[in-house]
Short mmCIF file of C-alpha atoms in Angstrom, two decimals:
data_model
loop_
_atom_site.label_atom_id
_atom_site.label_comp_id
_atom_site.label_asym_id
_atom_site.label_seq_id
_atom_site.Cartn_x
_atom_site.Cartn_y
_atom_site.Cartn_z
CA GLN A 49 -124.09 -40.96 80.64
CA THR A 50 -123.00 -37.53 79.50
CA GLN A 51 -121.63 -37.35 75.98
CA LEU A 52 -120.31 -34.45 73.91
CA GLN A 53 -119.72 -34.41 70.16
CA GLU A 54 -118.07 -31.68 68.11
CA SER A 55 -119.17 -30.94 64.56
CA GLY A 56 -118.30 -28.44 61.87
CA PRO A 57 -116.04 -27.86 58.87
CA GLY A 58 -112.62 -29.45 59.00
CA LEU A 59 -111.15 -26.87 56.65
CA VAL A 60 -111.42 -23.09 56.95
CA LYS A 61 -109.77 -20.48 54.78
CA ALA A 62 -107.47 -17.94 56.35
CA SER A 63 -109.15 -14.69 57.42
CA GLN A 64 -112.55 -16.40 57.63
CA THR A 65 -114.53 -17.50 60.68
CA LEU A 66 -114.22 -20.94 62.22
CA SER A 67 -117.58 -22.25 63.45
CA LEU A 68 -118.05 -25.37 65.55
CA THR A 69 -120.97 -26.87 67.44
CA CYS A 70 -120.95 -29.20 70.42
CA SER A 71 -123.96 -31.45 70.82
CA VAL A 72 -124.58 -32.60 74.38
CA SER A 73 -126.52 -35.68 75.48
CA GLY A 74 -127.22 -37.23 78.85
CA VAL A 75 -127.39 -33.91 80.69
CA SER A 76 -129.19 -30.62 80.17
CA THR A 77 -127.05 -27.62 79.22
CA SER A 78 -129.40 -25.59 81.42
CA ASN A 79 -128.13 -27.43 84.51
CA GLY A 80 -126.59 -24.77 86.71
CA ARG A 81 -123.88 -27.08 88.03
CA TYR A 82 -121.93 -26.87 84.79
CA TYR A 83 -120.13 -24.55 82.42
CA TRP A 84 -119.59 -25.48 78.79
CA SER A 85 -116.06 -24.96 77.49
CA TRP A 86 -113.96 -25.04 74.35
CA ILE A 87 -110.31 -26.15 74.45
CA ARG A 88 -107.88 -26.61 71.58
CA GLN A 89 -104.59 -28.39 70.91
CA PRO A 90 -102.33 -27.46 68.00
CA ALA A 91 -100.33 -30.36 66.62
CA GLY A 92 -97.39 -31.17 68.87
CA LYS A 93 -98.41 -28.57 71.44
CA GLY A 94 -100.28 -28.44 74.70
CA LEU A 95 -103.88 -27.77 75.57
CA GLU A 96 -105.23 -24.21 75.46
CA TRP A 97 -108.49 -23.18 77.09
CA ILE A 98 -110.47 -20.94 74.74
CA GLY A 99 -113.47 -19.99 76.86
CA ARG A 100 -116.75 -21.07 78.39
CA VAL A 101 -120.45 -20.31 78.57
CA TYR A 102 -122.81 -20.70 81.50
CA THR A 103 -126.50 -21.56 81.44
CA SER A 104 -127.30 -17.87 81.94
CA GLY A 105 -125.45 -17.08 78.73
CA SER A 106 -122.57 -15.38 80.53
CA THR A 107 -119.15 -16.09 79.10
CA ASP A 108 -115.47 -16.08 80.04
CA PHE A 109 -112.66 -16.08 77.52
CA ASN A 110 -108.93 -16.55 77.37
CA PRO A 111 -107.56 -13.00 76.98
CA SER A 112 -105.23 -14.24 74.24
CA LEU A 113 -108.26 -14.99 72.02
CA LYS A 114 -110.98 -12.80 73.53
CA SER A 115 -111.15 -10.28 70.68
CA ARG A 116 -111.90 -13.04 68.14
CA VAL A 117 -114.07 -15.50 70.09
CA THR A 118 -117.81 -15.91 70.50
CA ILE A 119 -119.29 -18.77 72.51
CA SER A 120 -123.05 -19.22 72.69
CA LEU A 121 -125.48 -21.69 74.20
CA ASP A 122 -128.74 -23.04 72.75
CA THR A 123 -130.48 -24.87 75.57
CA SER A 124 -133.44 -25.76 73.34
CA LYS A 125 -131.11 -27.83 71.15
CA ASN A 126 -128.80 -28.81 74.04
CA GLN A 127 -125.86 -27.44 72.08
CA PHE A 128 -123.21 -24.79 72.43
CA SER A 129 -121.11 -23.19 69.74
CA LEU A 130 -117.75 -21.60 69.07
CA LYS A 131 -116.96 -18.91 66.54
CA LEU A 132 -113.37 -17.79 65.99
CA SER A 133 -112.93 -14.95 63.55
CA SER A 134 -110.02 -13.88 61.35
CA VAL A 135 -108.31 -17.25 61.55
CA THR A 136 -104.71 -17.88 60.55
CA ALA A 137 -102.55 -20.99 60.25
CA ALA A 138 -101.83 -20.64 63.98
CA ASP A 139 -105.46 -21.56 64.65
CA THR A 140 -105.01 -25.00 63.07
CA ALA A 141 -105.69 -27.41 65.92
CA VAL A 142 -107.85 -30.15 67.32
CA TYR A 143 -110.78 -28.44 69.01
CA TYR A 144 -112.48 -30.07 72.00
CA CYS A 145 -115.69 -29.22 73.75
CA ALA A 146 -115.94 -30.13 77.42
CA ARG A 147 -118.25 -30.00 80.39
CA GLU A 148 -116.80 -27.99 83.23
CA HIS A 149 -118.09 -29.07 86.61
CA ASP A 150 -118.53 -26.33 89.20
CA SER A 151 -117.85 -28.25 92.40
CA GLY A 152 -117.36 -25.27 94.65
CA PRO A 153 -115.29 -22.09 94.95
CA ARG A 154 -112.39 -22.47 92.52
CA GLU A 155 -113.05 -26.23 92.31
CA TYR A 156 -113.68 -26.52 88.59
CA PHE A 157 -112.68 -29.43 86.42
CA PHE A 158 -113.43 -30.81 82.96
CA ASP A 159 -115.20 -34.10 83.66
CA PHE A 160 -116.49 -34.93 80.18
CA TRP A 161 -114.90 -34.13 76.84
CA GLY A 162 -115.73 -34.66 73.20
CA GLN A 163 -113.32 -36.67 71.06
CA GLY A 164 -112.17 -33.55 69.27
CA ILE A 165 -112.34 -32.25 65.73
CA LEU A 166 -109.35 -31.29 63.61
CA VAL A 167 -109.72 -27.89 61.99
CA THR A 168 -107.13 -26.89 59.42
CA VAL A 169 -106.75 -23.30 58.27
CA SER A 170 -105.70 -23.06 54.65
CA SER A 171 -104.08 -20.08 52.99
CA ASP B 249 -101.69 -16.12 83.43
CA ILE B 250 -100.57 -18.92 85.75
CA GLN B 251 -97.89 -21.02 84.04
CA MET B 252 -97.88 -24.76 84.63
CA THR B 253 -94.68 -26.73 84.09
CA GLN B 254 -94.61 -30.52 84.03
CA SER B 255 -91.64 -32.80 84.33
CA PRO B 256 -90.48 -34.90 82.75
CA SER B 257 -91.87 -34.19 79.28
CA SER B 258 -91.66 -37.89 78.53
CA LEU B 259 -90.66 -41.11 80.26
CA SER B 260 -90.29 -44.76 79.42
CA ALA B 261 -91.50 -47.33 81.91
CA SER B 262 -92.42 -50.98 82.18
CA VAL B 263 -95.66 -52.60 83.27
CA GLY B 264 -95.64 -52.77 87.05
CA ASP B 265 -93.37 -49.76 87.53
CA ARG B 266 -94.19 -46.92 89.90
CA VAL B 267 -94.41 -43.70 87.90
CA THR B 268 -94.30 -40.15 89.23
CA ILE B 269 -95.07 -37.00 87.26
CA THR B 270 -94.62 -33.55 88.72
CA CYS B 271 -96.36 -30.28 87.98
CA ARG B 272 -95.24 -26.87 89.19
CA ALA B 273 -97.32 -23.69 89.14
CA SER B 274 -95.83 -20.22 88.66
CA GLN B 275 -97.68 -19.04 91.79
CA SER B 276 -99.55 -20.67 94.62
CA ILE B 277 -102.76 -22.33 93.47
CA THR B 278 -103.45 -23.89 96.90
CA TYR B 279 -104.97 -27.25 95.90
CA TYR B 280 -106.84 -26.25 92.75
CA LEU B 281 -105.06 -28.68 90.45
CA ASN B 282 -106.52 -31.34 88.15
CA TRP B 283 -104.93 -34.24 86.27
CA TYR B 284 -106.03 -35.73 82.93
CA GLN B 285 -105.05 -38.74 80.85
CA HIS B 286 -105.12 -38.42 77.07
CA LYS B 287 -104.77 -41.15 74.47
CA PRO B 288 -104.44 -40.37 70.75
CA GLY B 289 -107.78 -39.91 69.01
CA LYS B 290 -109.73 -40.15 72.23
CA ALA B 291 -111.35 -37.71 74.60
CA PRO B 292 -109.14 -36.66 77.51
CA LYS B 293 -110.16 -38.31 80.78
CA LEU B 294 -110.30 -36.65 84.19
CA LEU B 295 -108.27 -38.63 86.73
CA ILE B 296 -107.93 -36.41 89.78
CA TYR B 297 -109.36 -33.06 90.84
CA ALA B 298 -108.58 -30.71 93.71
CA ALA B 299 -105.05 -32.15 93.79
CA SER B 300 -105.92 -35.46 95.43
CA THR B 301 -109.57 -36.42 94.88
CA LEU B 302 -109.92 -39.45 92.64
CA GLN B 303 -112.62 -39.06 90.01
CA SER B 304 -115.34 -41.72 90.17
CA GLY B 305 -114.40 -44.84 88.24
CA VAL B 306 -110.68 -44.12 88.11
CA PRO B 307 -108.51 -47.00 89.39
CA SER B 308 -106.97 -46.55 92.82
CA ARG B 309 -103.45 -47.01 91.43
CA PHE B 310 -103.69 -43.34 90.45
CA SER B 311 -103.10 -40.81 93.21
CA GLY B 312 -102.36 -37.13 93.47
CA SER B 313 -100.69 -34.99 96.09
CA GLY B 314 -99.32 -31.54 96.71
CA SER B 315 -100.37 -28.02 97.47
CA GLY B 316 -99.20 -24.49 96.84
CA THR B 317 -96.99 -24.68 93.77
CA ASP B 318 -95.79 -28.30 93.64
CA PHE B 319 -97.93 -31.30 92.76
CA THR B 320 -97.43 -34.96 91.93
CA LEU B 321 -99.37 -37.60 90.03
CA THR B 322 -98.36 -41.14 90.94
CA ILE B 323 -99.27 -44.39 89.22
CA SER B 324 -98.44 -47.09 91.76
CA SER B 325 -98.19 -50.00 89.32
CA LEU B 326 -98.26 -49.10 85.65
CA GLN B 327 -100.72 -51.09 83.57
CA PRO B 328 -100.74 -51.52 79.76
CA GLU B 329 -103.76 -49.22 79.44
CA ASP B 330 -101.91 -46.42 81.25
CA PHE B 331 -99.56 -45.62 78.38
CA ALA B 332 -100.77 -42.16 77.44
CA THR B 333 -100.03 -38.46 77.85
CA TYR B 334 -100.85 -36.84 81.19
CA TYR B 335 -101.70 -33.17 81.73
CA CYS B 336 -102.09 -31.05 84.82
CA GLN B 337 -104.45 -28.05 84.83
CA GLN B 338 -104.99 -25.27 87.36
CA SER B 339 -108.43 -24.03 88.35
CA TYR B 340 -107.27 -21.28 90.70
CA GLY B 341 -107.97 -18.51 88.24
CA THR B 342 -108.98 -17.96 84.65
CA PRO B 343 -107.66 -18.36 82.06
CA TRP B 344 -107.41 -22.02 83.00
CA THR B 345 -103.99 -23.27 81.96
CA PHE B 346 -102.49 -26.69 81.38
CA GLY B 347 -99.04 -28.16 81.67
CA GLN B 348 -97.32 -29.11 78.45
CA GLY B 349 -97.92 -32.82 79.05
CA THR B 350 -95.92 -35.88 80.04
CA LYS B 351 -95.91 -38.76 77.60
CA VAL B 352 -95.59 -42.19 79.22
CA ASP B 353 -94.49 -44.89 76.82
CA ILE B 354 -93.33 -48.45 76.94
CA LYS B 355 -89.72 -49.16 77.84
#
């Protein structure tokens, strides 16, 4: 059974870089059927897709965050990571990692998610 | 970006009720629409993908329909474990976007 687990600091100071890791078990991150995504949810708000990485290392990002985001994949550790630079209070959110299944042209869906990690940005 | 709008934002229902949640896209997304269930402190769960395909292991009381811009998630007979927040998400084009959620609670 596929499982994902986020880890990283729960508190980050404003202007610094938020760094999170997602550890994957039950499936190889080098499996070409999947992308590996980050999604966040500020308190009381909806879900926002941050970006994704493919087994090749290619990435796609939400344009609203693109200038500050890095997503990387380490297939040897079966992990992928998120870095978000120059954080502000607006980046305080629960951050989820998720497996994105490529089921065909435009048929993508998040079929496994981590439980999420709350990251608070302090001033 | 494609905007996704859900209605209602919340509803109260009883066990056994038929519940319908709608999701509207700001442009046609053909049938590239997914539905998720989210309970507090837990990982979101995929219910339906490609508008109407039930994810493996999801009870048959959940169903999805629609195409173009208008979509519906129906729970035919609400069960106690179904009280949660439901989100739609389009996969027609990046950035993937979600509806704002519909919270289903106990009447």
